[in-house]
Amino acid sequence: MFDPFQLKSLTGRGIMTSSKRKPATKLAGYFLIIMLLSLAIAVPGQIGTRKELKVPDILGFVTLKCDFHMHTVFSDGLVWPEVRVEEMWCEGYDAFSITDHVEYHPFSEDVSTDLNRSYELAKPDAEALGLLLIRGAEITRMKPPGHFNTLFLSDANLLNVEDFKEAMRAAHDQGAFIIWNHPGWPDDKEEWYPIHTELYEEGLLQGIEVVNGDTYYPSAHRWALEKKLTMFGNSDIHVPTAMEYDIAAGRHKPVTLVFAKERTAEAIKEALLARRTVVWSIDNLIGEEQYLRPIFDAAVEILTGEVELHGLHHSPIQIRNTCDVPFKLELVEGDDSLRVPAQFILYPDRTIRLSVRAAGAELSGEKEVEIRYRVTNLLIAPNEGMQVAFKLRVKFLSSTN
Amino acid sequence: MFDPFQLKSLTGRGIMTSSKRKPATKLAGYFLIIMLLSLAIAVPGQIGTRKELKVPDILGFVTLKCDFHMHTVFSDGLVWPEVRVEEMWCEGYDAFSITDHVEYHPFSEDVSTDLNRSYELAKPDAEALGLLLIRGAEITRMKPPGHFNTLFLSDANLLNVEDFKEAMRAAHDQGAFIIWNHPGWPDDKEEWYPIHTELYEEGLLQGIEVVNGDTYYPSAHRWALEKKLTMFGNSDIHVPTAMEYDIAAGRHKPVTLVFAKERTAEAIKEALLARRTVVWSIDNLIGEEQYLRPIFDAAVEILTGEVELHGLHHSPIQIRNTCDVPFKLELVEGDDSLRVPAQFILYPDRTIRLSVRAAGAELSGEKEVEIRYRVTNLLIAPNEGMQVAFKLRVKFLSSTN
Amino acid sequence: MFDPFQLKSLTGRGIMTSSKRKPATKLAGYFLIIMLLSLAIAVPGQIGTRKELKVPDILGFVTLKCDFHMHTVFSDGLVWPEVRVEEMWCEGYDAFSITDHVEYHPFSEDVSTDLNRSYELAKPDAEALGLLLIRGAEITRMKPPGHFNTLFLSDANLLNVEDFKEAMRAAHDQGAFIIWNHPGWPDDKEEWYPIHTELYEEGLLQGIEVVNGDTYYPSAHRWALEKKLTMFGNSDIHVPTAMEYDIAAGRHKPVTLVFAKERTAEAIKEALLARRTVVWSIDNLIGEEQYLRPIFDAAVEILTGEVELHGLHHSPIQIRNTCDVPFKLELVEGDDSLRVPAQFILYPDRTIRLSVRAAGAELSGEKEVEIRYRVTNLLIAPNEGMQVAFKLRVKFLSSTN
Amino acid sequence: MFDPFQLKSLTGRGIMTSSKRKPATKLAGYFLIIMLLSLAIAVPGQIGTRKELKVPDILGFVTLKCDFHMHTVFSDGLVWPEVRVEEMWCEGYDAFSITDHVEYHPFSEDVSTDLNRSYELAKPDAEALGLLLIRGAEITRMKPPGHFNTLFLSDANLLNVEDFKEAMRAAHDQGAFIIWNHPGWPDDKEEWYPIHTELYEEGLLQGIEVVNGDTYYPSAHRWALEKKLTMFGNSDIHVPTAMEYDIAAGRHKPVTLVFAKERTAEAIKEALLARRTVVWSIDNLIGEEQYLRPIFDAAVEILTGEVELHGLHHSPIQIRNTCDVPFKLELVEGDDSLRVPAQFILYPDRTIRLSVRAAGAELSGEKEVEIRYRVTNLLIAPNEGMQVAFKLRVKFLSSTN
């Protein structure tokens, strides 16, 4: 008979629940201790935990956390497709794409080269968990032109043709959205070649990876702004995630934030075409100010809007950050009457206390003060942090009389 | 001149900002690295971080996180009062009381025995940080009768009299709320002595520590329910908090949750008199069902209200817990048609995935199913976890035909 | 050209280092931050870190850390064989066996069923890293008889025959060492069936898993002692390790400690035949006293062998544990003259301080005292912790005169 | 009666173990869970844990871990002296000095100003734990001249005189070793004033803080080298340590490593006079090459001294670091025939794997290769990392024929 606590068949509905199959883990016995110790760990199977990636919804859109680039054993990745589903769910993603190489199959001696298999194997599990899985594939060439992800395919096998442009057109004909991957690799040059102009002009190049893995491409960032390409931050993960990222300790892979009209694959496609994305890489958000500003405004709250300053004594200001992105601030322009910190960090899910004081002991009276900071990790262009202003009502109580 | 980044005088306004005084920390130089590494650490001074203790507001009240029992060098504690303020702020508390022993002053050779000093020294810092500080003191005798915390005093020195009952009355005359501390200590017996009946009948015993430090007193829990005493969970901390609790790793001291009409000391007193408290000790909430149930209901959301079951295959159910308390569930009563987990934990700030399946492959049709679990760490009485019910709409798809 | 920092081809020498192949990670740019944050993380590829599992060598043998049970996509595991090599190295193991199911291939539609492939693919990488890889396979039947690991095979494909005993004999003919896996599963009964007697008597059953995953089988423990079977603790891992175990936070999978004459596969086989193993599961060591005692003695040092006791004041005793296993002690028999802790834990890689004091203030003089504790997590039989004795030279200084 | 598990009186022998005194913690009840969770936490009292700071002994000396600068409530620190003893023991130090300000007593309204009290109160506890406590005090003036620590005093009160030089001489007359503290503070200028020359020439200036808290003073580093001053790295901690440093997560305060002939206060003094110290600040060791080189050599072992290279395939090299200091290496000079990593980190207590490969596929034959790296965090002068060389025996196996 079945143990109600038996772990779910990891390989999903496609596989008969054979009595010969051992569940992946049996927690009986040491159950409670394990549970106590492993809070943050993704235990796959019947009982699992998901840590949401907290970034606020903005401008009436739902903020979907996506990764559109990863591999499995069906090209040169080192895991079965089901592992990618489990990882995406546990790590807090909403949507993803498995993008095995169309032409590169180092394991072909042992593994099928059918390009639709990774999607087909992952689909039932993704659906059961409420994740949006988008069929994709990576067209892979030396540079130029390089590697390209094609999303929203109907049949990935049709892309397996010798001529590069024909492969791109085969994707386009299926209504694919096409992204230039890691534009500084594999030739270690961030260069926009003539072939990229050709692709761009033919409508075969709509998006670009500004971030791949933990590598940021400033040129790609600039091209995206100039040429109106959609910005992506994708993991391109080949190994099990937890081998590269200490997820249990709160790290995360790159995320493409998509501001979608609803939680559907179609809405994601509409948002990608409308360029409503922001890249979240390590601690950085990279994107247009029209999206970064409402994120900051929705996440950050000044709890101490008014402050009384006695002579030269310091008074605390409390600011809360409710999202999972830290904000790193550097002073741009203060106020002559007030001493404020030159820099500070609004940590994720924390209230921060700063101290301010009057510039002189003789100051008195009440005024509204505006202090401008640069948020160095909200990049609206390469090396350009978005500026924000804090307004404070200050009452100076002179200590000189 | 003053460095805008200079750390706040830890000893507050009462002390001249002397140029001889070195700031407690200088972060220049290694600033960023330190910041990266020490996210969760309470750095006192000009820049500090506070981790909120997330428990939802309920029944129209604000849920205040309080600790009404701790010590400083003004009795037998090992820290200066200002450290207690800093700890309370960083650890996410809203209100607290320093309760130095009235009669026990092991450091009297070196430290003042004025019983109001710890309050007076802590008050300006607490106020600046928006913390409610309640003047208190601990009347300390061998058992019986034991130790008693007196809160909302106006002058703690008046309690320093030889006769025990006179000391209690001196507190009562100031309008104090009186709590029996760690009722199983110092004689290691949880016994209700005749003196406690006397105190209780004279109105000198209104509350009781069900938890002190990490020790739970089941008898105190029972007495609180029988005699309508207000339940408390206090730290009684003597050392720096981080010496006993790994705060940086997410542990916490005991908390008395107070359901108050507003964030004021008066509102806290009203709530204590009305017995609107719940004790949060390690992972446990201890209190009356009328408060525990709305906390659970506000914190827990079933994301998968409907599920389709194919033959004997498992299907996932997702449940989210948005508060900082885990909930540990054990099956009480299921449904004949459904196999569900015998136990699971809803971790704080996580979405949990369970798997359910049909009891038989031949089942078909649709029905509403109710499953009852016991939440073993929501204690409505000693050894009695509160029961909760989950309702699921289930569609059985037979695999036999 | 090649970047000297390019990551190693994860799929090893068997695969051409194609310029189309993207390295698994590119650390440039955020390099230092990543490095700072990910100390404990196993980054596969060109730069990786290994955390040794510290258990002392004993009795002139080298203590090898082994796991003889795990799966890959070549049966029902979810990773490519290379991942197992990487995990074993990073987690501090010395030797391991990939034991894919002989008969169960849920991925046979997409993956080769050649039973030697996982070994062949893993071998070059294991060798390059100095790990001992032992060719193995799991014979898989309903219970009785259950599942059996066969180690030191020359051709795993020869085991794929219908008749169970023929399969066992095919392994035996290759000189295999045969282990009964998870004896309480898949029928959830810890029962020694007649078939096991048959196998045992025919020499087809030499070892038994006392621990599988995090499940401990007390009956298997008893049978191992009675029937002189070699004890094993194996992971049986199917998913990527870090999905089930928070390795980065210091957790570990089960380990079979093998006390071998040297670091070779042959020496391991000799040690298994001679039953020189101990099982390390979570915090527990399970094995014979002849091996557990020298481990304890080599790892634990009393730093304070002599202590002066003044009246009833406490004095500290310092004890150091230099291995990665904690030791949990409970008092068995003390000394009338001395008060000692009823229980304590010697944490891994820590010095522990206990306090002792005279039983009476009037005691004086000097004596050698022996205190006996039970180490509850060193199991020499089910529920039977090994006893240890501490000798202390105590000088009592009376405070009464 | 006394509970054998009762926690040690934190305030030591000087205080009667009154039955009115509550132990700091009672672990009964939740004992095991607490223990499991709080491995790294310093639980003061009867049961505590100490994490050794692992730096090897060198050149026949014992390497003592010291902090010669910290405060208590007897000047402007925020803890009772006993807390400093507990911290030093738990954090792995061997010797320390409490150096309360001679002239600055912000708490004088409430706390004794006797300058010997913090030493006298800490001494019995330090002794019982085997820690070396050195009587010290801080002479505190505006800059110039600044603040000076005086160690090995016999009566600190004699230093409380108005004239600065008289105070210094009063220390010198007691045989004190004198250190210039945080030379860039309180005037935020790293300047060697004429007064420092005067002190130096009169023999009143023997050591200098190259590191104070987490601030590094490059000028002080230079002066120490030029003028043969002993280098110090001290914490100057005012708050409870765990408020500033996440000790439980493995961080540490600055350490002055003293290479002493034996573990006594006298031997420390001899070593300070002989300038045998190295400063350990965060990840950096700062000191003379004659001490840094033997530390590196004793801690680092190349496990793979020989390597075979096949064509252009990478081969792994394993290097082990057995101490608690990481080593961060940058390539200085390689070998034309070999590609090696441009940089890597030898993490504390880890084995690291690097990959190397032949520079050309046609290379063949065998040779000894020397690769030079700079260890950027072993500072033999400001901005000058110590160089180290690795020797490898390489066998090239050409893949071209």
PDB file of N, CA, C and O in Angstrom, chain A residues 359-401:
ATOM      1  N   ALA A 359      23.797  71.164  10.966  1.00  0.00           N
ATOM      2  CA  ALA A 359      25.144  71.547  10.550  1.00  0.00           C
ATOM      3  C   ALA A 359      25.773  72.496  11.566  1.00  0.00           C
ATOM      4  O   ALA A 359      26.996  72.549  11.699  1.00  0.00           O
ATOM      5  N   GLY A 360      24.939  73.223  12.311  1.00  0.00           N
ATOM      6  CA  GLY A 360      25.476  74.132  13.319  1.00  0.00           C
ATOM      7  C   GLY A 360      24.600  74.143  14.560  1.00  0.00           C
ATOM      8  O   GLY A 360      23.379  73.972  14.472  1.00  0.00           O
ATOM      9  N   ALA A 361      25.231  74.358  15.716  1.00  0.00           N
ATOM     10  CA  ALA A 361      24.496  74.306  16.984  1.00  0.00           C
ATOM     11  C   ALA A 361      23.515  75.464  17.109  1.00  0.00           C
ATOM     12  O   ALA A 361      22.570  75.407  17.892  1.00  0.00           O
ATOM     13  N   GLU A 362      23.753  76.507  16.315  1.00  0.00           N
ATOM     14  CA  GLU A 362      22.933  77.724  16.454  1.00  0.00           C
ATOM     15  C   GLU A 362      21.655  77.681  15.620  1.00  0.00           C
ATOM     16  O   GLU A 362      20.818  78.565  15.749  1.00  0.00           O
ATOM     17  N   LEU A 363      21.517  76.689  14.776  1.00  0.00           N
ATOM     18  CA  LEU A 363      20.349  76.624  13.892  1.00  0.00           C
ATOM     19  C   LEU A 363      19.053  76.496  14.686  1.00  0.00           C
ATOM     20  O   LEU A 363      18.991  75.790  15.682  1.00  0.00           O
ATOM     21  N   SER A 364      18.017  77.165  14.206  1.00  0.00           N
ATOM     22  CA  SER A 364      16.706  77.009  14.841  1.00  0.00           C
ATOM     23  C   SER A 364      15.628  77.166  13.778  1.00  0.00           C
ATOM     24  O   SER A 364      15.913  77.519  12.635  1.00  0.00           O
ATOM     25  N   GLY A 365      14.414  76.885  14.154  1.00  0.00           N
ATOM     26  CA  GLY A 365      13.315  77.000  13.197  1.00  0.00           C
ATOM     27  C   GLY A 365      12.999  75.671  12.544  1.00  0.00           C
ATOM     28  O   GLY A 365      13.592  74.644  12.867  1.00  0.00           O
ATOM     29  N   GLU A 366      12.059  75.688  11.608  1.00  0.00           N
ATOM     30  CA  GLU A 366      11.547  74.467  11.012  1.00  0.00           C
ATOM     31  C   GLU A 366      11.612  74.598   9.500  1.00  0.00           C
ATOM     32  O   GLU A 366      11.362  75.661   8.945  1.00  0.00           O
ATOM     33  N   LYS A 367      11.987  73.546   8.812  1.00  0.00           N
ATOM     34  CA  LYS A 367      11.989  73.636   7.353  1.00  0.00           C
ATOM     35  C   LYS A 367      11.848  72.253   6.718  1.00  0.00           C
ATOM     36  O   LYS A 367      12.107  71.235   7.357  1.00  0.00           O
ATOM     37  N   GLU A 368      11.448  72.267   5.449  1.00  0.00           N
ATOM     38  CA  GLU A 368      11.436  71.018   4.688  1.00  0.00           C
ATOM     39  C   GLU A 368      12.750  70.930   3.930  1.00  0.00           C
ATOM     40  O   GLU A 368      13.184  71.885   3.280  1.00  0.00           O
ATOM     41  N   VAL A 369      13.386  69.781   4.046  1.00  0.00           N
ATOM     42  CA  VAL A 369      14.703  69.589   3.457  1.00  0.00           C
ATOM     43  C   VAL A 369      14.614  68.469   2.427  1.00  0.00           C
ATOM     44  O   VAL A 369      13.928  67.475   2.645  1.00  0.00           O
ATOM     45  N   GLU A 370      15.310  68.646   1.295  1.00  0.00           N
ATOM     46  CA  GLU A 370      15.357  67.556   0.300  1.00  0.00           C
ATOM     47  C   GLU A 370      16.796  67.100   0.126  1.00  0.00           C
ATOM     48  O   GLU A 370      17.697  67.909  -0.080  1.00  0.00           O
ATOM     49  N   ILE A 371      16.990  65.804   0.226  1.00  0.00           N
ATOM     50  CA  ILE A 371      18.332  65.232   0.096  1.00  0.00           C
ATOM     51  C   ILE A 371      18.321  64.290  -1.105  1.00  0.00           C
ATOM     52  O   ILE A 371      17.435  63.445  -1.219  1.00  0.00           O
ATOM     53  N   ARG A 372      19.314  64.472  -1.985  1.00  0.00           N
ATOM     54  CA  ARG A 372      19.344  63.615  -3.179  1.00  0.00           C
ATOM     55  C   ARG A 372      20.455  62.565  -3.052  1.00  0.00           C
ATOM     56  O   ARG A 372      21.595  62.897  -2.738  1.00  0.00           O
ATOM     57  N   TYR A 373      20.108  61.327  -3.315  1.00  0.00           N
ATOM     58  CA  TYR A 373      21.072  60.222  -3.334  1.00  0.00           C
ATOM     59  C   TYR A 373      21.070  59.575  -4.710  1.00  0.00           C
ATOM     60  O   TYR A 373      20.063  59.626  -5.438  1.00  0.00           O
ATOM     61  N   ARG A 374      22.163  58.929  -5.030  1.00  0.00           N
ATOM     62  CA  ARG A 374      22.232  58.079  -6.220  1.00  0.00           C
ATOM     63  C   ARG A 374      22.148  56.627  -5.737  1.00  0.00           C
ATOM     64  O   ARG A 374      22.883  56.232  -4.826  1.00  0.00           O
ATOM     65  N   VAL A 375      21.252  55.860  -6.337  1.00  0.00           N
ATOM     66  CA  VAL A 375      21.157  54.444  -5.985  1.00  0.00           C
ATOM     67  C   VAL A 375      22.091  53.705  -6.952  1.00  0.00           C
ATOM     68  O   VAL A 375      21.757  53.460  -8.105  1.00  0.00           O
ATOM     69  N   THR A 376      23.273  53.380  -6.459  1.00  0.00           N
ATOM     70  CA  THR A 376      24.329  52.913  -7.368  1.00  0.00           C
ATOM     71  C   THR A 376      24.035  51.546  -7.970  1.00  0.00           C
ATOM     72  O   THR A 376      24.653  51.172  -8.955  1.00  0.00           O
ATOM     73  N   ASN A 377      23.106  50.818  -7.396  1.00  0.00           N
ATOM     74  CA  ASN A 377      22.793  49.494  -7.958  1.00  0.00           C
ATOM     75  C   ASN A 377      21.474  49.461  -8.735  1.00  0.00           C
ATOM     76  O   ASN A 377      20.989  48.387  -9.064  1.00  0.00           O
ATOM     77  N   LEU A 378      20.912  50.637  -9.003  1.00  0.00           N
ATOM     78  CA  LEU A 378      19.774  50.715  -9.935  1.00  0.00           C
ATOM     79  C   LEU A 378      20.300  51.375 -11.194  1.00  0.00           C
ATOM     80  O   LEU A 378      20.377  52.603 -11.289  1.00  0.00           O
ATOM     81  N   LEU A 379      20.684  50.571 -12.183  1.00  0.00           N
ATOM     82  CA  LEU A 379      21.424  51.079 -13.345  1.00  0.00           C
ATOM     83  C   LEU A 379      20.483  51.440 -14.489  1.00  0.00           C
ATOM     84  O   LEU A 379      19.928  50.563 -15.146  1.00  0.00           O
ATOM     85  N   ILE A 380      20.351  52.749 -14.749  1.00  0.00           N
ATOM     86  CA  ILE A 380      19.513  53.169 -15.878  1.00  0.00           C
ATOM     87  C   ILE A 380      20.352  53.265 -17.159  1.00  0.00           C
ATOM     88  O   ILE A 380      19.813  53.402 -18.250  1.00  0.00           O
ATOM     89  N   ALA A 381      21.650  53.183 -17.019  1.00  0.00           N
ATOM     90  CA  ALA A 381      22.591  53.086 -18.147  1.00  0.00           C
ATOM     91  C   ALA A 381      23.887  52.561 -17.542  1.00  0.00           C
ATOM     92  O   ALA A 381      24.041  52.539 -16.315  1.00  0.00           O
ATOM     93  N   PRO A 382      24.847  52.120 -18.381  1.00  0.00           N
ATOM     94  CA  PRO A 382      26.107  51.650 -17.792  1.00  0.00           C
ATOM     95  C   PRO A 382      26.717  52.729 -16.898  1.00  0.00           C
ATOM     96  O   PRO A 382      26.806  53.897 -17.305  1.00  0.00           O
ATOM     97  N   ASN A 383      27.083  52.338 -15.687  1.00  0.00           N
ATOM     98  CA  ASN A 383      27.701  53.272 -14.726  1.00  0.00           C
ATOM     99  C   ASN A 383      26.818  54.435 -14.309  1.00  0.00           C
ATOM    100  O   ASN A 383      27.326  55.410 -13.774  1.00  0.00           O
ATOM    101  N   GLU A 384      25.538  54.342 -14.534  1.00  0.00           N
ATOM    102  CA  GLU A 384      24.678  55.474 -14.153  1.00  0.00           C
ATOM    103  C   GLU A 384      23.561  54.996 -13.236  1.00  0.00           C
ATOM    104  O   GLU A 384      22.571  54.412 -13.675  1.00  0.00           O
ATOM    105  N   GLY A 385      23.741  55.285 -11.956  1.00  0.00           N
ATOM    106  CA  GLY A 385      22.724  54.916 -10.976  1.00  0.00           C
ATOM    107  C   GLY A 385      21.584  55.907 -10.981  1.00  0.00           C
ATOM    108  O   GLY A 385      21.789  57.111 -11.178  1.00  0.00           O
ATOM    109  N   MET A 386      20.396  55.439 -10.753  1.00  0.00           N
ATOM    110  CA  MET A 386      19.211  56.306 -10.715  1.00  0.00           C
ATOM    111  C   MET A 386      19.244  57.184  -9.460  1.00  0.00           C
ATOM    112  O   MET A 386      19.634  56.743  -8.392  1.00  0.00           O
ATOM    113  N   GLN A 387      18.848  58.436  -9.602  1.00  0.00           N
ATOM    114  CA  GLN A 387      18.803  59.320  -8.433  1.00  0.00           C
ATOM    115  C   GLN A 387      17.432  59.293  -7.768  1.00  0.00           C
ATOM    116  O   GLN A 387      16.405  59.146  -8.444  1.00  0.00           O
ATOM    117  N   VAL A 388      17.464  59.416  -6.442  1.00  0.00           N
ATOM    118  CA  VAL A 388      16.207  59.520  -5.689  1.00  0.00           C
ATOM    119  C   VAL A 388      16.324  60.674  -4.695  1.00  0.00           C
ATOM    120  O   VAL A 388      17.435  61.085  -4.337  1.00  0.00           O
ATOM    121  N   ALA A 389      15.189  61.218  -4.282  1.00  0.00           N
ATOM    122  CA  ALA A 389      15.196  62.322  -3.319  1.00  0.00           C
ATOM    123  C   ALA A 389      14.394  61.922  -2.092  1.00  0.00           C
ATOM    124  O   ALA A 389      13.354  61.269  -2.203  1.00  0.00           O
ATOM    125  N   PHE A 390      14.942  62.247  -0.915  1.00  0.00           N
ATOM    126  CA  PHE A 390      14.194  62.060   0.323  1.00  0.00           C
ATOM    127  C   PHE A 390      13.773  63.436   0.842  1.00  0.00           C
ATOM    128  O   PHE A 390      14.590  64.344   0.914  1.00  0.00           O
ATOM    129  N   LYS A 391      12.530  63.572   1.219  1.00  0.00           N
ATOM    130  CA  LYS A 391      12.058  64.826   1.827  1.00  0.00           C
ATOM    131  C   LYS A 391      11.886  64.603   3.321  1.00  0.00           C
ATOM    132  O   LYS A 391      11.283  63.631   3.744  1.00  0.00           O
ATOM    133  N   LEU A 392      12.437  65.541   4.102  1.00  0.00           N
ATOM    134  CA  LEU A 392      12.371  65.456   5.560  1.00  0.00           C
ATOM    135  C   LEU A 392      11.849  66.780   6.113  1.00  0.00           C
ATOM    136  O   LEU A 392      12.285  67.849   5.670  1.00  0.00           O
ATOM    137  N   ARG A 393      10.959  66.733   7.082  1.00  0.00           N
ATOM    138  CA  ARG A 393      10.540  67.946   7.812  1.00  0.00           C
ATOM    139  C   ARG A 393      11.444  68.035   9.044  1.00  0.00           C
ATOM    140  O   ARG A 393      11.446  67.137   9.892  1.00  0.00           O
ATOM    141  N   VAL A 394      12.260  69.084   9.132  1.00  0.00           N
ATOM    142  CA  VAL A 394      13.243  69.173  10.219  1.00  0.00           C
ATOM    143  C   VAL A 394      12.929  70.349  11.135  1.00  0.00           C
ATOM    144  O   VAL A 394      12.629  71.453  10.672  1.00  0.00           O
ATOM    145  N   LYS A 395      13.010  70.086  12.440  1.00  0.00           N
ATOM    146  CA  LYS A 395      12.824  71.155  13.425  1.00  0.00           C
ATOM    147  C   LYS A 395      14.148  71.300  14.171  1.00  0.00           C
ATOM    148  O   LYS A 395      14.604  70.363  14.827  1.00  0.00           O
ATOM    149  N   PHE A 396      14.774  72.482  14.029  1.00  0.00           N
ATOM    150  CA  PHE A 396      16.063  72.723  14.692  1.00  0.00           C
ATOM    151  C   PHE A 396      15.834  73.371  16.049  1.00  0.00           C
ATOM    152  O   PHE A 396      15.152  74.396  16.145  1.00  0.00           O
ATOM    153  N   LEU A 397      16.395  72.763  17.078  1.00  0.00           N
ATOM    154  CA  LEU A 397      16.294  73.342  18.421  1.00  0.00           C
ATOM    155  C   LEU A 397      17.688  73.774  18.825  1.00  0.00           C
ATOM    156  O   LEU A 397      18.540  72.957  19.157  1.00  0.00           O
ATOM    157  N   SER A 398      17.918  75.074  18.767  1.00  0.00           N
ATOM    158  CA  SER A 398      19.248  75.618  19.040  1.00  0.00           C
ATOM    159  C   SER A 398      19.710  75.245  20.441  1.00  0.00           C
ATOM    160  O   SER A 398      18.918  75.197  21.384  1.00  0.00           O
ATOM    161  N   SER A 399      20.994  74.971  20.583  1.00  0.00           N
ATOM    162  CA  SER A 399      21.525  74.672  21.918  1.00  0.00           C
ATOM    163  C   SER A 399      22.411  75.807  22.395  1.00  0.00           C
ATOM    164  O   SER A 399      23.127  75.673  23.376  1.00  0.00           O
ATOM    165  N   THR A 400      22.361  76.940  21.665  1.00  0.00           N
ATOM    166  CA  THR A 400      23.324  78.006  21.993  1.00  0.00           C
ATOM    167  C   THR A 400      22.749  79.045  22.933  1.00  0.00           C
ATOM    168  O   THR A 400      23.485  79.844  23.497  1.00  0.00           O
ATOM    169  N   ASN A 401      21.429  79.051  23.095  1.00  0.00           N
ATOM    170  CA  ASN A 401      20.889  80.047  24.025  1.00  0.00           C
ATOM    171  C   ASN A 401      20.254  79.376  25.226  1.00  0.00           C
ATOM    172  O   ASN A 401      20.000  78.186  25.233  1.00  0.00           O
TER     173      ASN A 401
END
